[in-house]
mmCIF file of C-alpha atoms in Angstrom:
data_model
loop_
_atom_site.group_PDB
_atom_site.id
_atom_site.type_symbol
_atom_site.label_atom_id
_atom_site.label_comp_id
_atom_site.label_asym_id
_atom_site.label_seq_id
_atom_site.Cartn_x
_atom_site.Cartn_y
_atom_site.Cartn_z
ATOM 1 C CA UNK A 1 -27.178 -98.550 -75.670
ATOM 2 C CA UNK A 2 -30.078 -98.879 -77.748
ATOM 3 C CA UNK A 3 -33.111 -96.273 -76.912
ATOM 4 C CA UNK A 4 -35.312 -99.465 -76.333
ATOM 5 C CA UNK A 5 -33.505 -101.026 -73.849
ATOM 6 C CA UNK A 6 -32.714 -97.788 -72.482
ATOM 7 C CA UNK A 7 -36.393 -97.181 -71.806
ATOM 8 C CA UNK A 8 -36.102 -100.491 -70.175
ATOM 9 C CA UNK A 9 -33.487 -100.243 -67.422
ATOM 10 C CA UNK A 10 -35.355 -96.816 -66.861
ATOM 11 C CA UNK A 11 -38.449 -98.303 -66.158
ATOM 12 C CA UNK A 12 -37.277 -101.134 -64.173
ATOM 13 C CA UNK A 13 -35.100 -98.704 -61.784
ATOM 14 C CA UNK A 14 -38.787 -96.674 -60.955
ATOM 15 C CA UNK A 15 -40.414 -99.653 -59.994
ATOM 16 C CA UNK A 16 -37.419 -101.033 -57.408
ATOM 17 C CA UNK A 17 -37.517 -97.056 -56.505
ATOM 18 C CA UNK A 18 -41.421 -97.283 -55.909
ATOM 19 C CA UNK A 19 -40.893 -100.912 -54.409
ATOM 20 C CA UNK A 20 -38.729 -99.694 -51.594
ATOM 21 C CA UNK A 21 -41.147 -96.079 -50.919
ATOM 22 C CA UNK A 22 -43.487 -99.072 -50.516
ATOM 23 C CA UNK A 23 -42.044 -101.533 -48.063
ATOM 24 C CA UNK A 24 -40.571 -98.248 -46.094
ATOM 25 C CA UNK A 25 -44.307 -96.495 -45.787
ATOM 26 C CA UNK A 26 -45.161 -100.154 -44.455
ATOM 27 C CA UNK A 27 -42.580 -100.887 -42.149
ATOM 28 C CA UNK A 28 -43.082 -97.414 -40.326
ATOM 29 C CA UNK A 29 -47.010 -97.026 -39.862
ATOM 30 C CA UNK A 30 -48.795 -98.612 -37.289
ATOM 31 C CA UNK A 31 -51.850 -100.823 -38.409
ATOM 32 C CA UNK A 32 -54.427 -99.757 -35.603
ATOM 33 C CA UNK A 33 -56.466 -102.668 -36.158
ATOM 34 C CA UNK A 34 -53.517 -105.179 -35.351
ATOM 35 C CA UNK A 35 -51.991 -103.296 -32.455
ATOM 36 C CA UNK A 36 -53.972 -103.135 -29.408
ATOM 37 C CA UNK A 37 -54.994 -99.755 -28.089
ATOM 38 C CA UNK A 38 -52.961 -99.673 -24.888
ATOM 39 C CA UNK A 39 -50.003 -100.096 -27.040
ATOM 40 C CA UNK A 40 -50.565 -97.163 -29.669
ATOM 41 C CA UNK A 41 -50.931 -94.827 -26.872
ATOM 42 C CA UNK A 42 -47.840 -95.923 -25.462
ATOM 43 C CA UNK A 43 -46.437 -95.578 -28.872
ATOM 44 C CA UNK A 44 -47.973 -91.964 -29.473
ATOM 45 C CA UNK A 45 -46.745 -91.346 -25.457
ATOM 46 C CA UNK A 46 -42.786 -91.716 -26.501
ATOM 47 C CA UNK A 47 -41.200 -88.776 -26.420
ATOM 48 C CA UNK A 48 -37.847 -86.858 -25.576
ATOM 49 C CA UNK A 49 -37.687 -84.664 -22.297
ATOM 50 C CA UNK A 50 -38.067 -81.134 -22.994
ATOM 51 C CA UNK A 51 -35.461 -80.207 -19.938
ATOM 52 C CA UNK A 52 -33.176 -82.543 -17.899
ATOM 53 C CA UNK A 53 -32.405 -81.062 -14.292
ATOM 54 C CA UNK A 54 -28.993 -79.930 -13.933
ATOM 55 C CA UNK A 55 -28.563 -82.302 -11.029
ATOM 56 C CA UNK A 56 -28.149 -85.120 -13.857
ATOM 57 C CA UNK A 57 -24.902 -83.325 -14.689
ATOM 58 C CA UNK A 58 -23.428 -82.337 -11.966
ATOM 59 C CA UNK A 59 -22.751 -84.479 -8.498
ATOM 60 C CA UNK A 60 -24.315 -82.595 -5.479
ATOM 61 C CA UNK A 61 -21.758 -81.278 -3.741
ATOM 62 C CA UNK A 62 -21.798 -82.977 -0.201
ATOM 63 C CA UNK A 63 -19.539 -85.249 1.671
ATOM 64 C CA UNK A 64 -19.182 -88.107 -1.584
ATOM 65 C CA UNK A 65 -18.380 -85.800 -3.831
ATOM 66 C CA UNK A 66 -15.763 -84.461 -1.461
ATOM 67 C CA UNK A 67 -13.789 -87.365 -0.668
ATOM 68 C CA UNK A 68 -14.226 -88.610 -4.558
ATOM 69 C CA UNK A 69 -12.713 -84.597 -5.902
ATOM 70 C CA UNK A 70 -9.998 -85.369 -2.638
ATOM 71 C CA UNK A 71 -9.081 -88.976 -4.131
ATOM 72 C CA UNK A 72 -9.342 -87.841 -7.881
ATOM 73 C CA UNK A 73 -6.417 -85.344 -7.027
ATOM 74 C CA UNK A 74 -4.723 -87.715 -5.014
ATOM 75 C CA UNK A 75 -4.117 -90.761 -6.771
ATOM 76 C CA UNK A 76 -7.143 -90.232 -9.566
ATOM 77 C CA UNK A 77 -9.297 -92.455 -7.343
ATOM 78 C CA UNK A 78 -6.954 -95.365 -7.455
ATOM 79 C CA UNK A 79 -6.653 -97.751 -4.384
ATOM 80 C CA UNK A 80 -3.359 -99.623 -5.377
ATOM 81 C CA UNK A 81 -1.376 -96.348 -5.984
ATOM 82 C CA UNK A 82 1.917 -95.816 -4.275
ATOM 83 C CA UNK A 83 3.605 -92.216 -5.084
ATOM 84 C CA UNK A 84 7.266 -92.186 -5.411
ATOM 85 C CA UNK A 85 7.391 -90.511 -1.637
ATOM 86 C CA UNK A 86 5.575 -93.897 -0.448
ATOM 87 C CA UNK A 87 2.390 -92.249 0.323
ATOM 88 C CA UNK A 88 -0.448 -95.101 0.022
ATOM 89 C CA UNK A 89 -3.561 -95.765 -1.987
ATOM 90 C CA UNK A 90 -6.657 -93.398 -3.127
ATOM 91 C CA UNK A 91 -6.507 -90.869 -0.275
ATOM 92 C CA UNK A 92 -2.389 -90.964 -0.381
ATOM 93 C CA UNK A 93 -2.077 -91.643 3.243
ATOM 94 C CA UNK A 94 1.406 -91.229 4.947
ATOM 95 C CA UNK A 95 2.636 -94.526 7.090
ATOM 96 C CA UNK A 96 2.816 -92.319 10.284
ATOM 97 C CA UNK A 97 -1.205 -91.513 9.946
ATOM 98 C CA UNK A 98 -2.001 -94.883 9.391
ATOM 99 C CA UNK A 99 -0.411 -95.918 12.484
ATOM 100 C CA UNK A 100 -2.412 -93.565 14.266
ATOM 101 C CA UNK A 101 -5.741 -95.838 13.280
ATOM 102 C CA UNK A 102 -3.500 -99.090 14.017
ATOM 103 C CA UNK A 103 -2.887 -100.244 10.669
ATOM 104 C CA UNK A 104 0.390 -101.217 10.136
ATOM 105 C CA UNK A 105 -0.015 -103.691 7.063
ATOM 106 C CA UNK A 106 0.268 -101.636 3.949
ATOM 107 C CA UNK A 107 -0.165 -104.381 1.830
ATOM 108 C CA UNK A 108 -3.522 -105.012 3.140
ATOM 109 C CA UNK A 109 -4.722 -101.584 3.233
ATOM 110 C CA UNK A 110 -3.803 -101.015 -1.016
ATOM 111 C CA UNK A 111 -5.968 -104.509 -1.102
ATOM 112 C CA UNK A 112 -8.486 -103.095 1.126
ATOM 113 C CA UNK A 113 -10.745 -100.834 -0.458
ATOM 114 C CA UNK A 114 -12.843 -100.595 2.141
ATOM 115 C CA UNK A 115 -10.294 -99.974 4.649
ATOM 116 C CA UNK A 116 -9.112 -96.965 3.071
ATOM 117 C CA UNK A 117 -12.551 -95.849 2.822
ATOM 118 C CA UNK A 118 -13.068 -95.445 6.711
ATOM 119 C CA UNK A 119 -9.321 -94.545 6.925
ATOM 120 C CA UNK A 120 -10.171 -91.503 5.266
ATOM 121 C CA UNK A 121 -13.231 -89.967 6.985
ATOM 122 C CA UNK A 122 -11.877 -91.086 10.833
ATOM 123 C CA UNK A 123 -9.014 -88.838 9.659
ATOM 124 C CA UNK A 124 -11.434 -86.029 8.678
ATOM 125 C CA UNK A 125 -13.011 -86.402 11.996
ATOM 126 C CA UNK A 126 -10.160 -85.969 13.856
ATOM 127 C CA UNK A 127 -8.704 -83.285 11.459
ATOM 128 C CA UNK A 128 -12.244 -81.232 12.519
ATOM 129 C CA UNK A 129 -11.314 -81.477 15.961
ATOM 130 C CA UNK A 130 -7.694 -80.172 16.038
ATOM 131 C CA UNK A 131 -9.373 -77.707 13.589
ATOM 132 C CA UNK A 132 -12.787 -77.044 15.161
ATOM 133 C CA UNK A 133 -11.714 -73.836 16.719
ATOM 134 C CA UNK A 134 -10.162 -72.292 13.619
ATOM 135 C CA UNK A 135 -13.314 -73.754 11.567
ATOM 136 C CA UNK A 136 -15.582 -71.325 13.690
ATOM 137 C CA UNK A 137 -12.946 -68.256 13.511
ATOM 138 C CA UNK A 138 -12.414 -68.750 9.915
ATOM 139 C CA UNK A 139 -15.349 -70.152 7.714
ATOM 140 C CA UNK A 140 -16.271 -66.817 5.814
ATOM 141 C CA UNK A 141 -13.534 -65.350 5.738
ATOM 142 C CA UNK A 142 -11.504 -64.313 3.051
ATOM 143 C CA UNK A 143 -7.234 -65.322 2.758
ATOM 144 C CA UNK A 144 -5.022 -63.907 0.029
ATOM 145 C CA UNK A 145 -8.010 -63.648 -2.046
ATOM 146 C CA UNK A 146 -9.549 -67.380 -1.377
ATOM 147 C CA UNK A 147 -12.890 -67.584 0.423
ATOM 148 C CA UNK A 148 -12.627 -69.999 3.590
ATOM 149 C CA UNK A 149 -14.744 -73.029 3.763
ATOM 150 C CA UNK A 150 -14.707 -76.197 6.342
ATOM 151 C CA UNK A 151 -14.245 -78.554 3.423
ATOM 152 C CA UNK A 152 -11.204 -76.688 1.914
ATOM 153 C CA UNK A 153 -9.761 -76.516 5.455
ATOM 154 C CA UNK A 154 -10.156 -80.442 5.778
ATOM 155 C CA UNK A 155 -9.184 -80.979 2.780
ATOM 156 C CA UNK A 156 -6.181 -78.505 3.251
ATOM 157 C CA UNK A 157 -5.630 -80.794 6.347
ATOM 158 C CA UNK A 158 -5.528 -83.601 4.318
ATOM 159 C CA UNK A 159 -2.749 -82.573 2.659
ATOM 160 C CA UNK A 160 -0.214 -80.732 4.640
ATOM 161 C CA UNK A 161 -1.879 -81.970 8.399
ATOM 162 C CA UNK A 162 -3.923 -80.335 10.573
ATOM 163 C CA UNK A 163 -1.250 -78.325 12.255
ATOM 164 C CA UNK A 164 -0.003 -76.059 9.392
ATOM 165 C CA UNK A 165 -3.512 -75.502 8.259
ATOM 166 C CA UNK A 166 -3.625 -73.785 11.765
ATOM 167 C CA UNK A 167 -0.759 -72.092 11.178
ATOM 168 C CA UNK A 168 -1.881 -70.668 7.753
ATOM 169 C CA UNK A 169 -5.306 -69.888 9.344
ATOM 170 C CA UNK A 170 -4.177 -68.397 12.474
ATOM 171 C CA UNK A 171 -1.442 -66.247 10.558
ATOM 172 C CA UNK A 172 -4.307 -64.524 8.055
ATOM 173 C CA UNK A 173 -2.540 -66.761 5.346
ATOM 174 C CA UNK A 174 0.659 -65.392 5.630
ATOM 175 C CA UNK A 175 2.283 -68.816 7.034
ATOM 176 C CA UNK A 176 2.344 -71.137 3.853
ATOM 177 C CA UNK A 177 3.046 -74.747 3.360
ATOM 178 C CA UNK A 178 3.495 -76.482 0.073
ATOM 179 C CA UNK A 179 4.124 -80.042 -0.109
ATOM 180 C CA UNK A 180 7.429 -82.263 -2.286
ATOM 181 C CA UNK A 181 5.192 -81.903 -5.477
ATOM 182 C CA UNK A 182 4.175 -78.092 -5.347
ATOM 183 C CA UNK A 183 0.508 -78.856 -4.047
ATOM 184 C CA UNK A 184 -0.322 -76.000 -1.271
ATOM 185 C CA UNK A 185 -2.597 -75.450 1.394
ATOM 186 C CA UNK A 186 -4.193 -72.470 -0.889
ATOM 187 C CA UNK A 187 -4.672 -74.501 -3.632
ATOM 188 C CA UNK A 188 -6.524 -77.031 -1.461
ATOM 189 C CA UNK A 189 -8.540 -74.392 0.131
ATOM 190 C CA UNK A 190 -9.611 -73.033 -3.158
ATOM 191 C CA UNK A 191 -10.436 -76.710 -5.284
ATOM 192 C CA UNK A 192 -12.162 -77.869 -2.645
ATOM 193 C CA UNK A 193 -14.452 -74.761 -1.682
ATOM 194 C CA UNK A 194 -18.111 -75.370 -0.247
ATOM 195 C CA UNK A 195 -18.842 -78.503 -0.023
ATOM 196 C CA UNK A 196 -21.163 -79.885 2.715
ATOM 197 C CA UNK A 197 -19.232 -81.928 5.124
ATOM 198 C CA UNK A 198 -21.723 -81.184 8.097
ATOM 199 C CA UNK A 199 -22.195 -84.739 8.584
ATOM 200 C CA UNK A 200 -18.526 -85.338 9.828
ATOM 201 C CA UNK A 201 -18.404 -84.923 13.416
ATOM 202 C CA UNK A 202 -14.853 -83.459 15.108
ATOM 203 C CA UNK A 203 -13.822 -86.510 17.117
ATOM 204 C CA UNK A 204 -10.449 -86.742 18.549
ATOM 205 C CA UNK A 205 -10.683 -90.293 19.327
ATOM 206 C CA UNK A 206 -11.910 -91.447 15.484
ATOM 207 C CA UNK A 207 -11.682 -95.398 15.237
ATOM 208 C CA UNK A 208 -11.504 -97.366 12.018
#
């Protein structure tokens, strides 16, 4: 290339370099006398939080986040599941339990979210009462290594019923139940440790 025309392209490339410093200075800086003054303090205002509270990342652990860890193991929170030993929607409930409530139409109960809902904590409320004796013997203590909570016992109860919980509990842990897929009541006791499930109240007559 000759050294003229070299000198050329050269100088053409610093000015489109210059050009776009230019229009970038521009489009970032705030003209004070165009923007009202309410607005540049909101401007000069934004900012990232130095901390976020560690409840943003983590559910408190009351009676929601119970039944929602319960369902997630069950059926991974899905209402329309049906497990290959015909256990039924997000809580997996057994045909025989939901008889107990008076339901009887399975069909409607998968399409009934909010069936299933109350389904689960009337069972819970009866579970407390077959278990409300054992609850005050047992919360605090410690079974083949796990600590004893009331939600791990109702959840325990959710899985293998009330009554062998109260075998298991009643035995010092020695009397074990594990259910066709390997799930057992000390596994449920453990996962589902300390949660707050004060506000179920132990009612052996629990209606949908």
């Amino acid at each position: 290339m000759h050294p003229q025309n070299r000198n050329t392209v050269f100088i053409k490339n610093r000015i489109l370099l210059i050009s776009i410093v230019i229009l970038f200075i521009n489009a970032t800086s705030v003209d004070k006398k165009i923007v009202p003054k309410s607005e540049t303090k909101a401007i000069t205002k934004l900012s990232f939080p130095k901390s976020i509270g560690n409840d943003i990342f983590y559910l408190k652990r009351d009676f929601v986040a119970f039944k929602e860890a319960v369902a997630f193991k069950e059926s991974q929170g899905k209402y329309a599941t049906v497990n290959t030993l015909g256990y039924l929607g997000k809580y997996q409930f057994g045909k025989t339990t939901l008889h107990r409530f008076n339901i009887y139409d399975t069909q409607k109960f998968l399409r009934t979210p909010a069936l299933q809902e109350k389904a689960f904590v009337a069972l819970c409320k009866v579970n407390k009462w077959i278990l409300r004796k054992d609850i005050v013997r047992s919360v605090g203590k410690t079974m083949n290594g796990i600590k004893i909570t009331e939600s791990g016992i109702l959840a325990a109860a959710h899985l293998s019923g009330a009554g062998n919980v109260k075998k298991f509990l009643r035995s010092n842990g020695s009397e074990r139940f594990s259910d066709a897929y390997g799930a057992s009541i000390q596994s449920y006791l453990k996962r589902f440790a300390s949660y707050n499930v004060s506000n179920i109240i132990a009612d052996k007559n629990a209606k949908i």
